Amino acid sequence: MEKTPQSQQDSQLETIYLAGGCFWCTEAVFDRVRGVMDVQSGYANGHVDNPSYEQICEGTTGHAEVVRLVFDPQIIGLRQLLEIFFATHDPTTLNRQGNDVGTQYRSGIYYSDALQAEVAREVIAELAPEAGGPIVTEVLPLQSYWPAEDYHQDYFRQHPEQGYCAFVVSPKVQKFRKSFSQWMKPGA
């Protein structure tokens, strides 16, 4: 696992990797979630070491655009994080989120232990009857993770007026605020 405990409190933190289409969208939502201590955009479960964004866009590396979430389960549990995840992207479209098409935009949950996998499968089973179609989210162990380039980190926060951010990312953030206000960080 990537975390290195620096204090007793840090040792209680957990990490999960979520792919919900473009990582700018997913990161913008989870940056605002109470109990999420760190969000980093990156690439997971591909077969190329340290891929570039350009390589990812070619769709040949096998990676998914993901966010690495470090969270405090004493504040928010994995179940609640996954409920937010499923409500803020479409888990019924294979390799696609809106106009973003390709395997890098697939829906996925990449876990680091058996308990995380179990919770993910339980949440999917509970949501499946009302999903509007089969949930195609893959639930797999994390095989590899590479941080995205610096310019992708905190993209929405730095460029809220950019077209994609205004028309695609912002509505997802607003949906989170409306549907999950109890989990919103103060001032988010």
CSV table of N, CA and C in Angstrom, one decimal, residues 5-97:
chain,number,residue,atom,x,y,z
A,5,PRO,N,2.4,5.6,7.4
A,5,PRO,CA,1.9,6.2,8.6
A,5,PRO,C,2.9,7.2,9.2
A,6,GLN,N,2.5,8.4,9.5
A,6,GLN,CA,3.4,9.4,10.1
A,6,GLN,C,3.0,9.6,11.6
A,7,SER,N,1.8,9.2,11.9
A,7,SER,CA,1.3,9.3,13.3
A,7,SER,C,0.3,8.2,13.5
A,8,GLN,N,-0.1,8.1,14.8
A,8,GLN,CA,-1.1,7.1,15.1
A,8,GLN,C,-2.4,7.3,14.3
A,9,GLN,N,-2.8,8.6,14.2
A,9,GLN,CA,-4.0,8.9,13.4
A,9,GLN,C,-3.9,8.5,12.0
A,10,ASP,N,-2.7,8.8,11.3
A,10,ASP,CA,-2.5,8.5,9.9
A,10,ASP,C,-2.6,7.0,9.7
A,11,SER,N,-2.2,6.2,10.7
A,11,SER,CA,-2.2,4.7,10.5
A,11,SER,C,-3.7,4.2,10.4
A,12,GLN,N,-4.6,5.0,10.8
A,12,GLN,CA,-6.0,4.6,10.7
A,12,GLN,C,-6.7,4.9,9.3
A,13,LEU,N,-5.9,5.7,8.5
A,13,LEU,CA,-6.5,6.1,7.2
A,13,LEU,C,-6.5,4.9,6.3
A,14,GLU,N,-7.5,4.9,5.3
A,14,GLU,CA,-7.6,3.9,4.3
A,14,GLU,C,-7.4,4.6,2.9
A,15,THR,N,-7.1,3.8,1.9
A,15,THR,CA,-7.0,4.2,0.5
A,15,THR,C,-7.8,3.3,-0.4
A,16,ILE,N,-8.5,4.0,-1.3
A,16,ILE,CA,-9.2,3.3,-2.4
A,16,ILE,C,-9.1,4.0,-3.7
A,17,TYR,N,-9.2,3.4,-4.8
A,17,TYR,CA,-9.0,4.0,-6.1
A,17,TYR,C,-10.3,3.8,-6.9
A,18,LEU,N,-10.8,5.0,-7.4
A,18,LEU,CA,-12.1,5.0,-8.0
A,18,LEU,C,-11.9,5.5,-9.4
A,19,ALA,N,-12.5,4.9,-10.4
A,19,ALA,CA,-12.6,5.3,-11.8
A,19,ALA,C,-14.0,5.6,-12.2
A,20,GLY,N,-14.3,6.9,-12.4
A,20,GLY,CA,-15.7,7.3,-12.8
A,20,GLY,C,-15.7,8.2,-14.0
A,21,GLY,N,-14.9,7.8,-15.0
A,21,GLY,CA,-14.8,8.7,-16.2
A,21,GLY,C,-13.6,9.6,-16.0
A,22,CYS,N,-13.7,10.8,-16.5
A,22,CYS,CA,-12.6,11.8,-16.4
A,22,CYS,C,-12.3,12.0,-14.9
A,23,PHE,N,-11.0,12.0,-14.6
A,23,PHE,CA,-10.6,12.1,-13.2
A,23,PHE,C,-10.8,13.6,-12.7
A,24,TRP,N,-10.9,14.5,-13.6
A,24,TRP,CA,-11.2,15.9,-13.2
A,24,TRP,C,-12.6,16.0,-12.4
A,25,CYS,N,-13.5,15.2,-13.0
A,25,CYS,CA,-14.9,15.2,-12.4
A,25,CYS,C,-14.9,14.5,-11.0
A,26,THR,N,-14.3,13.4,-11.0
A,26,THR,CA,-14.3,12.6,-9.8
A,26,THR,C,-13.5,13.3,-8.7
A,27,GLU,N,-12.3,13.8,-9.0
A,27,GLU,CA,-11.5,14.6,-8.1
A,27,GLU,C,-12.3,15.8,-7.5
A,28,ALA,N,-13.0,16.5,-8.4
A,28,ALA,CA,-13.7,17.7,-7.9
A,28,ALA,C,-14.8,17.4,-6.9
A,29,VAL,N,-15.4,16.2,-7.1
A,29,VAL,CA,-16.5,15.8,-6.1
A,29,VAL,C,-15.8,15.4,-4.8
A,30,PHE,N,-14.8,14.5,-4.9
A,30,PHE,CA,-14.3,14.0,-3.6
A,30,PHE,C,-13.4,15.0,-2.9
A,31,ASP,N,-12.9,16.0,-3.5
A,31,ASP,CA,-12.2,17.1,-2.8
A,31,ASP,C,-13.1,17.8,-1.8
A,32,ARG,N,-14.4,17.7,-2.0
A,32,ARG,CA,-15.4,18.3,-1.1
A,32,ARG,C,-16.0,17.4,-0.1
A,33,VAL,N,-15.6,16.2,0.0
A,33,VAL,CA,-16.2,15.2,0.9
A,33,VAL,C,-15.5,15.2,2.3
A,34,ARG,N,-16.3,15.4,3.3
A,34,ARG,CA,-15.8,15.4,4.7
A,34,ARG,C,-15.2,14.0,5.0
A,35,GLY,N,-14.0,14.0,5.5
A,35,GLY,CA,-13.4,12.7,5.9
A,35,GLY,C,-12.4,12.2,4.8
A,36,VAL,N,-12.5,12.8,3.6
A,36,VAL,CA,-11.5,12.5,2.6
A,36,VAL,C,-10.3,13.4,2.8
A,37,MET,N,-9.2,12.8,3.1
A,37,MET,CA,-8.0,13.6,3.5
A,37,MET,C,-7.1,14.0,2.3
A,38,ASP,N,-7.1,13.2,1.3
A,38,ASP,CA,-6.3,13.5,0.1
A,38,ASP,C,-7.0,12.9,-1.1
A,39,VAL,N,-6.9,13.6,-2.2
A,39,VAL,CA,-7.4,13.1,-3.5
A,39,VAL,C,-6.3,13.4,-4.5
A,40,GLN,N,-6.0,12.4,-5.3
A,40,GLN,CA,-4.9,12.5,-6.3
A,40,GLN,C,-5.4,11.9,-7.6
A,41,SER,N,-5.4,12.6,-8.7
A,41,SER,CA,-5.7,12.0,-10.0
A,41,SER,C,-4.5,11.2,-10.5
A,42,GLY,N,-4.9,10.0,-11.1
A,42,GLY,CA,-3.8,9.2,-11.6
A,42,GLY,C,-4.4,8.1,-12.6
A,43,TYR,N,-3.5,7.1,-12.8
A,43,TYR,CA,-3.8,6.1,-13.8
A,43,TYR,C,-3.6,4.7,-13.1
A,44,ALA,N,-4.6,3.8,-13.3
A,44,ALA,CA,-4.5,2.5,-12.6
A,44,ALA,C,-4.7,1.3,-13.5
A,45,ASN,N,-4.1,0.2,-13.1
A,45,ASN,CA,-4.4,-1.1,-13.6
A,45,ASN,C,-4.1,-1.2,-15.1
A,46,GLY,N,-3.1,-0.6,-15.6
A,46,GLY,CA,-2.6,-0.7,-17.0
A,46,GLY,C,-1.4,-1.5,-17.0
A,47,HIS,N,-0.8,-1.6,-18.3
A,47,HIS,CA,0.4,-2.5,-18.4
A,47,HIS,C,1.6,-1.6,-18.8
A,48,VAL,N,1.5,-0.3,-18.8
A,48,VAL,CA,2.7,0.5,-19.1
A,48,VAL,C,3.1,1.3,-17.8
A,49,ASP,N,4.4,1.2,-17.6
A,49,ASP,CA,4.9,1.9,-16.4
A,49,ASP,C,4.9,3.4,-16.6
A,50,ASN,N,4.5,4.2,-15.6
A,50,ASN,CA,4.5,5.6,-15.6
A,50,ASN,C,4.0,6.2,-16.9
A,51,PRO,N,2.8,5.9,-17.3
A,51,PRO,CA,2.3,6.4,-18.6
A,51,PRO,C,2.0,7.9,-18.6
A,52,SER,N,2.1,8.5,-19.8
A,52,SER,CA,1.7,9.9,-19.9
A,52,SER,C,0.2,10.1,-20.2
A,53,TYR,N,-0.3,11.2,-20.1
A,53,TYR,CA,-1.7,11.5,-20.4
A,53,TYR,C,-1.9,11.2,-21.9
A,54,GLU,N,-1.0,11.6,-22.7
A,54,GLU,CA,-1.1,11.3,-24.2
A,54,GLU,C,-1.2,9.8,-24.5
A,55,GLN,N,-0.4,9.0,-23.8
A,55,GLN,CA,-0.5,7.6,-23.9
A,55,GLN,C,-1.9,7.1,-23.5
A,56,ILE,N,-2.3,7.6,-22.4
A,56,ILE,CA,-3.6,7.1,-21.8
A,56,ILE,C,-4.7,7.4,-22.9
A,57,CYS,N,-4.7,8.6,-23.4
A,57,CYS,CA,-5.7,9.0,-24.4
A,57,CYS,C,-5.7,8.2,-25.7
A,58,GLU,N,-4.6,7.5,-26.0
A,58,GLU,CA,-4.6,6.6,-27.1
A,58,GLU,C,-5.4,5.3,-26.8
A,59,GLY,N,-5.6,5.0,-25.6
A,59,GLY,CA,-6.4,3.9,-25.2
A,59,GLY,C,-5.7,2.6,-25.3
A,60,THR,N,-4.4,2.6,-25.4
A,60,THR,CA,-3.7,1.3,-25.6
A,60,THR,C,-2.9,0.8,-24.4
A,61,THR,N,-2.9,1.6,-23.3
A,61,THR,CA,-2.1,1.2,-22.1
A,61,THR,C,-2.9,0.3,-21.1
A,62,GLY,N,-4.2,0.3,-21.3
A,62,GLY,CA,-5.0,-0.5,-20.3
A,62,GLY,C,-5.3,0.2,-19.0
A,63,HIS,N,-4.8,1.4,-18.9
A,63,HIS,CA,-5.1,2.2,-17.6
A,63,HIS,C,-6.5,2.8,-17.6
A,64,ALA,N,-7.0,3.0,-16.4
A,64,ALA,CA,-8.2,3.8,-16.2
A,64,ALA,C,-7.8,5.1,-15.6
A,65,GLU,N,-8.5,6.2,-15.9
A,65,GLU,CA,-8.3,7.4,-15.2
A,65,GLU,C,-9.0,7.2,-13.8
A,66,VAL,N,-8.2,7.4,-12.8
A,66,VAL,CA,-8.8,7.2,-11.4
A,66,VAL,C,-8.4,8.4,-10.5
A,67,VAL,N,-9.1,8.3,-9.3
A,67,VAL,CA,-8.6,9.1,-8.2
A,67,VAL,C,-8.2,8.2,-7.1
A,68,ARG,N,-7.1,8.5,-6.4
A,68,ARG,CA,-6.7,7.8,-5.2
A,68,ARG,C,-7.3,8.6,-4.1
A,69,LEU,N,-8.2,8.0,-3.3
A,69,LEU,CA,-8.8,8.6,-2.1
A,69,LEU,C,-8.1,8.1,-0.9
A,70,VAL,N,-7.6,9.0,-0.1
A,70,VAL,CA,-7.2,8.6,1.3
A,70,VAL,C,-8.2,9.2,2.2
A,71,PHE,N,-8.8,8.3,3.0
A,71,PHE,CA,-10.0,8.8,3.8
A,71,PHE,C,-9.8,8.2,5.2
A,72,ASP,N,-10.6,8.9,6.1
A,72,ASP,CA,-10.6,8.5,7.5
A,72,ASP,C,-11.9,7.8,7.8
A,73,PRO,N,-11.9,6.5,7.9
A,73,PRO,CA,-13.1,5.7,8.1
A,73,PRO,C,-13.8,6.0,9.4
A,74,GLN,N,-13.1,6.7,10.3
A,74,GLN,CA,-13.8,7.2,11.6
A,74,GLN,C,-14.8,8.4,11.3
A,75,ILE,N,-14.6,9.0,10.1
A,75,ILE,CA,-15.4,10.1,9.7
A,75,ILE,C,-16.4,9.7,8.6
A,76,ILE,N,-15.9,9.0,7.6
A,76,ILE,CA,-16.8,8.5,6.5
A,76,ILE,C,-16.3,7.1,6.1
A,77,GLY,N,-17.3,6.3,6.0
A,77,GLY,CA,-17.0,4.9,5.6
A,77,GLY,C,-16.9,4.7,4.1
A,78,LEU,N,-16.4,3.6,3.7
A,78,LEU,CA,-16.3,3.2,2.3
A,78,LEU,C,-17.7,3.1,1.7
A,79,ARG,N,-18.6,2.6,2.4
A,79,ARG,CA,-20.0,2.5,1.9
A,79,ARG,C,-20.5,3.9,1.4
A,80,GLN,N,-20.3,4.9,2.3
A,80,GLN,CA,-20.8,6.2,2.0
A,80,GLN,C,-20.0,6.8,0.8
A,81,LEU,N,-18.7,6.6,0.7
A,81,LEU,CA,-17.9,7.1,-0.4
A,81,LEU,C,-18.4,6.4,-1.7
A,82,LEU,N,-18.7,5.1,-1.6
A,82,LEU,CA,-19.2,4.5,-2.9
A,82,LEU,C,-20.6,4.9,-3.3
A,83,GLU,N,-21.4,5.3,-2.3
A,83,GLU,CA,-22.8,5.8,-2.6
A,83,GLU,C,-22.6,7.2,-3.4
A,84,ILE,N,-21.7,8.0,-2.9
A,84,ILE,CA,-21.4,9.2,-3.6
A,84,ILE,C,-20.8,9.0,-5.0
A,85,PHE,N,-19.9,8.0,-5.1
A,85,PHE,CA,-19.3,7.7,-6.4
A,85,PHE,C,-20.4,7.2,-7.4
A,86,PHE,N,-21.3,6.4,-7.0
A,86,PHE,CA,-22.3,5.9,-7.9
A,86,PHE,C,-23.3,6.9,-8.3
A,87,ALA,N,-23.5,7.9,-7.4
A,87,ALA,CA,-24.5,8.9,-7.7
A,87,ALA,C,-24.0,10.0,-8.6
A,88,THR,N,-22.6,10.1,-8.7
A,88,THR,CA,-22.1,11.2,-9.5
A,88,THR,C,-21.4,10.8,-10.8
A,89,HIS,N,-21.6,9.6,-11.2
A,89,HIS,CA,-21.2,9.1,-12.5
A,89,HIS,C,-22.2,8.0,-13.0
A,90,ASP,N,-22.2,7.7,-14.2
A,90,ASP,CA,-23.1,6.6,-14.8
A,90,ASP,C,-22.4,5.3,-14.8
A,91,PRO,N,-22.7,4.4,-13.9
A,91,PRO,CA,-22.0,3.1,-13.8
A,91,PRO,C,-22.6,2.1,-14.8
A,92,THR,N,-23.5,2.5,-15.6
A,92,THR,CA,-24.2,1.6,-16.6
A,92,THR,C,-23.6,1.7,-18.0
A,93,THR,N,-22.7,2.6,-18.2
A,93,THR,CA,-22.2,2.8,-19.6
A,93,THR,C,-20.8,2.2,-19.6
A,94,LEU,N,-20.5,1.3,-20.5
A,94,LEU,CA,-19.2,0.6,-20.6
A,94,LEU,C,-18.2,1.6,-21.4
A,95,ASN,N,-17.1,1.8,-20.7
A,95,ASN,CA,-16.0,2.6,-21.3
A,95,ASN,C,-16.5,4.0,-21.8
A,96,ARG,N,-17.3,4.6,-21.0
A,96,ARG,CA,-17.9,5.9,-21.4
A,96,ARG,C,-18.5,6.6,-20.3
A,97,GLN,N,-18.3,8.0,-20.3
A,97,GLN,CA,-19.0,8.9,-19.4
A,97,GLN,C,-19.3,10.1,-20.3
